[in-house]
Amino acid sequence: MSAESPHTEGEKDPKTYAVPETNGNDVEQGDHGIVVKANPLSRELKGRHMQMIAIGGAIGAGLFVGSGGALETGGPGSLVLGYIIIGSMLLCTVQALGELAVLFPVNGAFFTYIVRFVDPSLGFAVGWDYAIGWLTVLPFELTAAGITIRFWRDDINIGVWIAVFLFLLCVIQIFGVRGYGEVEFILSTIKIMGCAGFIILAIIIDCGGVGNQGYLGAKYWHNPGAFNNGFKGFCSVFVVAAFAFGGTELVGLAAAEAANPRKSLPQATKQVFWRISFFYILSLFLLGLIVPSDNPNLLNSSGANSKYSPFVIAIRLAGIKALPSIFNVIITISVISVANSCTFGSTRTMQALAERGMGPAFLAHVDKHGRPIWGVAIQLLFGLLAFIGEAKNATTVFNWLLSLSGLSYFFVWGCICLAHIRFRSAWKAQGHVKAELPYEAIFGVVGSWYGFLLNILCMIATFYTALYPVGGKPDPQAFFQSYLAGPIIVALFIGWKLYSRIWSWYVPAHEMDITSGRRSLELDPDDMPPKKTWRNMPMRAVRALF
């Protein structure tokens, strides 16, 4: 094995083992799971990029449009309760991911953690399902962006807008991760301003300050009611809420390309608390106060049909003329932002899979500018599938494409929590203490158990609503479109077991690799956390959140 650093630019041999980085800040020792050597990814994401990726990166049509269907199906009570439960699960999951990513800011993030701390076959299955999910979501998001333009112009062929948005994505990729970070920073800032503006407007509308509706208060919670369709309606909201939070885990995936993950990641993961509580729960609570759940337009709130966004409906009910168009701009920006995230999520995961020999070796290639160039090319080629929108049966095709990733978020989030639980076992078994961790998850292992079990409940709720949809009879096609990802993940898991011939079900705690890619611990007695007492609990809570 060559003594030359794998970070040497211009390395030609793609089949040598990685060598540890020894730059004084890392103590990593060669990760022998990496079998395809590549140039390092570019570390150009600053703290402001990481915070915006965390706080606004995944706010998209799931919130601005999909929440309307959830409001109609479950009512405002189910809507808020479902988002609170799923939001609490995501908060625990992101905290667990933050602890791992600060200590191990490695390529592939959660995929690598699952391989190391749980089981390689499970990591292979979850990694490829996640990558395929983002590959297939991109054409849908490009089509969705084109649909939002129909709010103003329905006389222009949607293919024109798909071509325009795909070209913009290609331009962004030229600038690598810095381009992704800057675009997300700008777009997320606009989305956050839009959400904040809507919250202020919703309070004014509810108090009767705009329009001829008068004071509303909690009128719509009493009539037509807070809960629709009973337990089945709540389960349907549960599933919609989970998908609306999709992409939250990207902040952990970005750790490998952060300039200073030890500083920026803890700040970014703490911002998730504000994103969940402020931009999701508060805005949807206010939405349920000013839009009745029996509004007929909510029946069309799906995909990116922004004309029937509950946010736009609320503005129209208040009689405000120009604001629906302005908010549609925010929805369009949100969809483009998620499309931008597609290229980041899939390419980095495929590159990490290929590095560990779990994918074609050419996908591991990183050019001299730190871009996984072949992964980017494949993702953009998948974007061409958006032109299927020109076909008559486009909806059916897109539904089957999206079914490939239908459960991927649940599997990813659940396995992140499981990886954190297993890591803590190994950390203790190999003689380490929690005080050595540069960042500790606020809710610890208990939070990860909560997140893991709640993700299992999400999959059960998805199964239930797929088998017995609200207002309909069991439909085999609808069921498999919701649950097709399950058999695919099982097939990937069994396939890698057979290929690798690693028959164990988990990695024993004393055999786990908790060294490769690890940042320096530098335990200082002065940095030891204070003893936990009831007296200092309020300050500990403040420090944990801020």
XYZ file of C-alpha atoms in Angstrom:
546
model
C 0.000 0.000 0.000
C 1.364 3.360 -1.002
C 2.340 5.806 1.700
C 1.145 8.675 -0.429
C -1.966 10.460 0.873
C -5.190 9.628 -0.984
C -5.802 13.354 -1.172
C -2.945 13.856 -3.627
C -4.305 15.520 -6.700
C -3.936 13.670 -9.947
C -3.936 10.147 -8.486
C -4.441 7.749 -11.391
C -4.809 4.309 -9.791
C -8.470 3.812 -8.816
C -7.988 0.387 -7.239
C -5.747 1.053 -4.247
C -6.768 1.107 -0.613
C -7.330 4.401 1.122
C -4.596 5.716 3.340
C -5.261 7.645 6.552
C -5.345 11.390 6.475
C -2.826 12.896 8.875
C -3.364 16.596 8.776
C -3.153 17.095 12.515
C -6.886 17.494 12.975
C -7.943 13.942 12.189
C -6.858 10.675 13.805
C -8.403 8.412 11.190
C -6.700 5.142 10.461
C -7.173 3.445 7.104
C -10.794 2.429 6.575
C -10.360 -0.939 4.914
C -13.996 -0.946 3.906
C -12.998 1.560 1.204
C -11.772 -0.439 -1.767
C -11.857 2.215 -4.509
C -9.613 5.200 -3.909
C -10.749 8.646 -5.038
C -9.906 12.303 -4.661
C -11.578 13.933 -1.653
C -14.852 15.747 -1.968
C -14.522 19.508 -1.775
C -14.976 20.941 1.747
C -16.485 24.320 0.907
C -19.766 24.445 2.828
C -19.659 27.222 5.402
C -21.685 27.542 8.580
C -24.328 29.703 6.895
C -24.798 27.072 4.171
C -25.207 24.285 6.731
C -27.727 26.265 8.764
C -29.892 27.057 5.754
C -29.724 23.457 4.513
C -30.928 22.393 7.970
C -33.591 25.015 8.564
C -35.103 25.378 5.102
C -33.526 22.882 2.717
C -36.417 20.408 2.504
C -39.362 22.818 2.764
C -41.196 22.201 -0.487
C -44.455 21.146 -2.092
C -45.020 18.604 0.692
C -45.674 21.509 3.070
C -47.120 24.114 0.728
C -49.406 21.815 -1.296
C -49.569 18.314 0.203
C -50.690 19.625 3.583
C -53.987 20.640 1.943
C -54.930 17.047 1.201
C -53.965 16.107 4.758
C -56.156 18.920 6.135
C -59.123 17.709 4.097
C -58.634 14.057 5.047
C -57.793 14.332 8.728
C -58.952 17.789 9.804
C -56.924 20.541 11.513
C -56.504 18.587 14.758
C -55.035 15.532 13.027
C -52.910 17.816 10.847
C -51.205 19.531 13.784
C -50.953 16.405 15.942
C -49.477 14.348 13.100
C -46.828 16.952 12.351
C -45.949 17.305 16.045
C -45.389 13.551 16.416
C -43.361 13.214 13.208
C -41.492 16.439 13.993
C -40.460 15.109 17.407
C -39.226 11.919 15.756
C -37.181 13.907 13.219
C -35.729 16.072 15.962
C -34.396 12.982 17.758
C -33.163 11.494 14.464
C -31.274 14.630 13.393
C -29.705 14.938 16.839
C -28.440 11.347 16.597
C -27.156 12.014 13.072
C -25.475 15.221 14.256
C -23.555 13.391 16.986
C -22.274 10.826 14.493
C -21.536 13.343 11.729
C -19.526 15.690 13.977
C -17.335 12.791 15.112
C -17.246 11.053 11.698
C -17.691 13.615 8.857
C -17.190 10.900 6.236
C -18.489 10.285 2.724
C -21.983 8.850 2.651
C -22.704 9.791 6.277
C -25.615 7.636 7.438
C -24.971 4.940 4.805
C -21.430 4.565 6.146
C -22.662 4.537 9.751
C -25.167 1.768 9.009
C -22.455 -0.330 7.305
C -20.028 0.136 10.213
C -22.301 0.008 13.216
C -25.246 -2.174 12.178
C -24.740 -4.461 9.172
C -23.107 -4.041 5.728
C -26.043 -5.643 3.916
C -28.524 -3.314 5.582
C -26.287 -0.370 4.686
C -26.160 -1.542 1.074
C -29.953 -1.866 0.899
C -30.705 1.478 2.553
C -27.956 3.292 0.612
C -29.117 2.173 -2.812
C -32.785 2.677 -1.997
C -31.966 6.231 -0.875
C -29.917 6.931 -4.012
C -32.600 5.479 -6.305
C -35.198 7.515 -4.447
C -33.478 10.818 -5.218
C -32.807 9.705 -8.814
C -36.510 9.097 -9.421
C -37.718 12.151 -7.488
C -35.803 14.596 -9.727
C -37.969 14.154 -12.862
C -41.059 14.501 -10.672
C -39.768 17.750 -9.140
C -38.875 19.163 -12.554
C -42.392 18.389 -13.757
C -43.813 19.880 -10.562
C -41.859 23.084 -11.150
C -43.359 23.275 -14.631
C -46.857 22.741 -13.207
C -46.448 25.676 -10.824
C -45.838 27.944 -13.849
C -49.321 27.039 -15.120
C -50.623 29.204 -12.296
C -49.872 32.109 -14.657
C -49.473 30.562 -18.116
C -51.181 27.343 -19.165
C -50.724 28.020 -22.886
C -46.998 27.146 -22.904
C -46.025 23.491 -23.203
C -44.723 22.152 -19.887
C -41.738 20.630 -21.692
C -40.361 24.128 -22.217
C -40.208 24.774 -18.473
C -38.765 21.316 -17.771
C -35.921 22.094 -20.219
C -35.316 25.490 -18.589
C -35.160 24.113 -15.044
C -32.980 21.157 -16.068
C -30.556 23.564 -17.739
C -30.401 25.635 -14.530
C -29.554 22.501 -12.537
C -26.765 21.674 -14.988
C -25.323 25.169 -14.521
C -25.437 24.801 -10.719
C -23.517 21.511 -10.917
C -20.629 23.238 -12.695
C -19.838 25.029 -9.437
C -19.856 21.824 -7.365
C -20.855 21.763 -3.724
C -20.268 25.504 -3.382
C -22.904 26.077 -6.060
C -25.320 23.783 -4.225
C -24.640 25.574 -0.937
C -25.051 29.092 -2.337
C -28.245 28.231 -4.224
C -29.733 26.554 -1.147
C -28.743 29.518 0.991
C -30.589 31.945 -1.308
C -33.637 29.758 -1.979
C -33.999 28.696 1.666
C -33.819 32.332 2.761
C -36.719 33.151 0.414
C -38.720 30.148 1.659
C -38.176 31.113 5.289
C -39.219 34.694 4.603
C -42.318 33.378 2.845
C -43.246 31.123 5.780
C -42.661 33.927 8.288
C -44.748 36.316 6.197
C -47.598 33.811 5.974
C -47.597 33.282 9.749
C -47.991 37.027 10.310
C -50.693 37.242 7.625
C -52.562 34.216 9.051
C -52.727 35.834 12.489
C -54.122 39.018 10.930
C -56.700 37.033 8.894
C -57.754 34.980 11.924
C -58.273 38.142 13.970
C -60.427 39.641 11.218
C -57.933 42.268 10.106
C -58.194 41.415 6.387
C -61.140 40.506 4.190
C -64.856 40.292 4.959
C -64.755 37.023 6.961
C -64.541 38.825 10.276
C -63.031 37.292 13.399
C -62.468 33.550 12.878
C -60.717 32.365 16.035
C -61.087 28.578 16.293
C -64.343 28.550 14.337
C -63.277 25.864 11.866
C -62.107 23.558 14.662
C -65.756 23.367 15.775
C -67.405 23.419 12.370
C -66.649 21.345 10.267
C -64.577 19.920 13.156
C -61.041 19.186 14.313
C -60.888 15.528 13.284
C -62.143 13.919 10.075
C -62.465 10.221 9.167
C -61.503 8.990 12.632
C -58.355 6.940 13.184
C -57.917 6.241 9.476
C -57.880 9.981 8.765
C -55.216 10.524 11.418
C -53.048 7.736 9.972
C -53.248 9.307 6.518
C -52.015 12.637 7.959
C -49.281 10.729 9.775
C -47.976 9.431 6.451
C -48.240 12.816 4.645
C -46.411 14.537 7.519
C -43.567 12.044 7.337
C -43.057 12.646 3.611
C -43.222 16.428 4.079
C -40.108 16.234 6.276
C -38.167 14.260 3.646
C -34.671 15.621 3.052
C -34.032 16.684 6.650
C -31.184 14.165 6.808
C -29.249 16.003 4.049
C -27.525 18.142 6.683
C -25.708 15.000 7.862
C -24.803 14.005 4.317
C -23.268 17.454 3.820
C -20.888 16.955 6.776
C -18.179 15.435 4.563
C -18.081 18.670 2.549
C -18.341 21.141 5.422
C -15.348 23.396 6.024
C -15.649 23.041 9.804
C -18.192 20.320 10.676
C -17.269 20.356 14.359
C -18.564 23.925 14.631
C -21.221 24.194 11.917
C -23.006 20.835 12.360
C -24.100 21.270 16.000
C -25.454 24.712 15.127
C -27.249 23.346 12.078
C -28.849 20.397 13.886
C -30.146 22.708 16.588
C -31.801 24.844 13.909
C -33.990 21.846 13.033
C -35.898 22.475 16.276
C -36.944 25.922 15.008
C -37.746 24.634 11.550
C -40.068 21.953 12.939
C -41.780 24.064 15.577
C -42.004 27.374 13.700
C -42.210 26.729 9.970
C -44.191 23.492 10.085
C -46.286 23.204 13.226
C -47.101 26.893 13.808
C -47.855 27.641 10.151
C -50.090 24.549 9.827
C -51.876 25.309 13.103
C -52.711 28.785 11.801
C -53.650 27.309 8.419
C -56.248 25.108 10.135
C -57.722 28.214 11.760
C -58.307 30.123 8.516
C -59.109 27.356 5.978
C -62.081 25.017 6.607
C -61.251 21.347 6.058
C -64.388 20.915 3.905
C -63.267 23.493 1.329
C -63.806 21.664 -2.015
C -60.554 23.009 -3.485
C -58.556 20.981 -0.957
C -59.533 17.790 -2.817
C -57.088 18.836 -5.559
C -54.194 19.634 -3.178
C -51.637 17.113 -4.339
C -48.351 17.014 -6.213
C -47.448 20.576 -7.178
C -50.900 21.818 -8.128
C -50.210 25.197 -6.547
C -53.571 26.658 -7.611
C -55.051 24.476 -4.853
C -52.358 25.007 -2.253
C -54.066 25.564 1.132
C -51.801 28.590 1.618
C -53.062 30.104 -1.649
C -56.654 29.144 -0.758
C -56.289 30.967 2.596
C -55.121 34.117 0.833
C -57.965 33.965 -1.704
C -60.581 33.422 1.020
C -59.319 36.648 2.602
C -59.865 38.455 -0.694
C -56.250 39.556 -1.202
C -55.646 40.053 -4.930
C -51.925 40.004 -5.788
C -50.613 37.836 -2.966
C -51.584 34.410 -4.438
C -49.169 35.028 -7.334
C -46.417 36.076 -4.950
C -46.885 32.954 -2.855
C -46.870 30.812 -5.982
C -43.382 32.182 -6.668
C -42.339 30.850 -3.257
C -43.845 27.442 -4.072
C -41.986 27.368 -7.408
C -38.726 28.269 -5.645
C -39.364 25.530 -3.083
C -39.796 22.895 -5.773
C -36.608 24.014 -7.559
C -34.789 23.862 -4.215
C -35.854 20.247 -3.671
C -34.773 19.425 -7.239
C -31.372 20.912 -6.413
C -31.219 18.719 -3.313
C -31.949 15.651 -5.463
C -28.646 16.024 -7.294
C -26.751 16.372 -4.012
C -28.404 13.490 -2.151
C -28.117 10.891 -4.905
C -24.630 11.724 -6.192
C -22.949 11.720 -2.761
C -24.630 8.474 -1.747
C -23.693 6.723 -5.001
C -20.093 7.947 -4.664
C -19.844 6.566 -1.121
C -21.396 3.241 -2.170
C -18.903 2.882 -5.014
C -15.968 3.685 -2.713
C -16.876 0.712 -0.537
C -17.203 -1.620 -3.518
C -20.994 -1.625 -3.333
C -21.486 0.014 -6.716
C -19.744 0.430 -10.090
C -16.179 1.673 -9.497
C -16.471 4.584 -11.953
C -19.081 6.219 -9.687
C -16.400 6.705 -7.012
C -14.459 9.087 -9.248
C -14.175 12.641 -7.916
C -12.640 15.243 -10.235
C -9.979 17.761 -9.221
C -12.688 20.248 -8.247
C -14.182 17.826 -5.713
C -17.245 16.829 -7.792
C -18.487 13.200 -8.154
C -18.810 13.882 -11.845
C -20.230 10.541 -13.056
C -22.880 10.513 -10.359
C -23.892 14.024 -11.364
C -24.144 12.965 -15.017
C -26.388 10.000 -14.153
C -28.644 12.136 -11.966
C -29.087 14.750 -14.698
C -29.806 12.014 -17.250
C -32.584 10.798 -14.954
C -33.899 14.358 -15.094
C -34.703 13.749 -18.772
C -37.430 11.353 -17.599
C -39.396 14.493 -16.729
C -40.318 14.740 -20.398
C -42.564 11.719 -19.802
C -44.942 14.442 -18.640
C -45.755 14.923 -22.324
C -47.308 11.446 -22.478
C -50.995 10.761 -21.859
C -50.290 8.242 -19.090
C -47.659 10.424 -17.399
C -49.362 10.269 -13.989
C -49.248 6.472 -13.921
C -45.568 6.428 -14.887
C -44.628 8.989 -12.238
C -46.591 7.154 -9.548
C -44.652 3.962 -10.237
C -41.338 5.837 -10.336
C -42.066 7.474 -6.988
C -43.129 4.125 -5.518
C -39.479 3.015 -5.757
C -38.695 5.462 -2.958
C -42.012 5.382 -1.124
C -40.606 4.088 2.159
C -36.971 5.135 1.796
C -37.216 7.982 4.310
C -38.609 5.702 7.003
C -35.868 3.141 6.441
C -33.152 5.813 6.421
C -34.399 7.609 9.537
C -34.996 4.376 11.429
C -31.553 3.035 10.525
C -29.878 6.331 11.544
C -31.394 5.913 15.003
C -30.367 2.247 15.092
C -26.806 3.121 14.008
C -26.580 5.666 16.833
C -27.807 3.111 19.368
C -25.245 0.554 18.169
C -22.467 3.167 18.060
C -23.049 4.117 21.686
C -22.784 0.426 22.622
C -19.443 0.162 20.805
C -18.206 3.470 22.244
C -18.741 2.135 25.754
C -17.539 -1.401 25.001
C -14.240 -0.087 23.604
C -13.446 1.984 26.689
C -14.678 5.459 25.773
C -16.888 7.839 27.745
C -19.569 10.271 26.580
C -17.469 13.256 27.664
C -15.068 12.470 24.795
C -17.748 13.125 22.187
C -17.292 16.539 20.536
C -21.084 16.794 20.287
C -23.671 14.789 22.189
C -27.246 14.278 20.990
C -29.613 16.220 23.229
C -31.896 13.239 23.832
C -29.156 10.603 23.890
C -29.874 6.947 23.229
C -33.418 7.287 24.594
C -34.222 9.720 21.787
C -32.830 7.288 19.219
C -34.998 4.458 20.584
C -38.007 6.785 20.339
C -37.135 7.694 16.740
C -36.496 4.060 15.781
C -39.811 2.789 17.178
C -41.771 5.702 15.717
C -40.356 4.991 12.252
C -41.620 1.424 12.568
C -45.047 2.840 13.453
C -44.831 5.065 10.351
C -44.299 2.015 8.163
C -47.246 0.267 9.826
C -49.435 3.357 9.297
C -48.342 3.488 5.637
C -49.248 -0.180 5.246
C -52.655 0.417 6.839
C -53.544 3.462 4.722
C -52.228 1.786 1.562
C -54.353 -1.299 2.201
C -57.446 0.583 3.393
C -57.402 4.080 1.821
C -59.679 6.805 3.151
C -62.938 6.915 1.201
C -62.063 3.946 -0.987
C -61.793 0.180 -1.185
C -58.589 -1.905 -1.159
C -56.766 -1.393 -4.467
C -53.774 -3.649 -5.287
C -52.218 -1.069 -7.613
C -52.484 1.728 -5.050
C -51.077 -0.590 -2.358
C -47.981 -1.559 -4.332
C -47.393 2.055 -5.390
C -47.204 2.905 -1.690
C -45.261 -0.137 -0.534
C -43.131 -1.247 -3.496
C -39.962 0.055 -1.824
C -40.369 -2.531 0.963
C -39.816 -5.632 -1.230
C -37.025 -3.799 -3.092
C -35.116 -3.129 0.149
C -35.568 -6.762 1.238
C -34.284 -7.931 -2.173
C -31.244 -5.609 -1.943
C -30.513 -6.834 1.584
C -30.691 -10.533 0.649
C -28.790 -9.914 -2.599
C -25.806 -8.358 -0.809
C -25.831 -11.144 1.792
C -25.550 -13.702 -0.976
C -22.906 -11.706 -2.852
C -20.716 -10.837 0.132
C -21.299 -14.111 2.016
C -21.341 -12.190 5.301
C -23.997 -14.152 7.137
C -23.909 -12.371 10.504
C -26.932 -10.217 11.336
C -25.047 -7.387 13.017
C -21.544 -6.107 13.747
C -20.496 -6.953 17.335
C -19.795 -3.886 19.499
C -16.144 -4.764 20.152
C -15.489 -5.239 16.398
C -16.994 -1.953 15.176
C -14.732 0.546 13.455
C -14.991 3.690 15.595
C -11.650 5.111 14.439
C -11.706 5.624 10.659
C -12.585 9.178 9.697
C -12.806 10.263 13.313
C -11.966 13.808 14.279
C -9.581 14.521 17.128
C -11.097 14.066 20.594
C -8.643 16.189 22.617
C -10.429 15.595 25.912
C -9.715 18.438 28.315
C -10.724 18.141 31.994
C -11.831 21.784 31.861
C -14.283 20.878 29.069
C -16.049 18.231 31.128
C -19.780 18.979 31.283
C -21.196 20.078 34.636
C -22.933 17.532 36.803
C -26.615 17.335 35.933
C -28.801 18.796 38.691
C -32.321 20.163 38.894
C -30.867 23.605 39.588
C -28.882 23.856 36.348
C -31.472 22.059 34.190
C -32.962 25.290 32.679
C -29.531 26.518 31.535
C -28.642 23.081 30.176
C -31.860 23.130 28.111
C -31.057 26.609 26.766
C -27.510 25.562 25.778
C -28.838 22.397 24.146
C -31.251 24.335 21.926
C -29.229 27.453 21.161
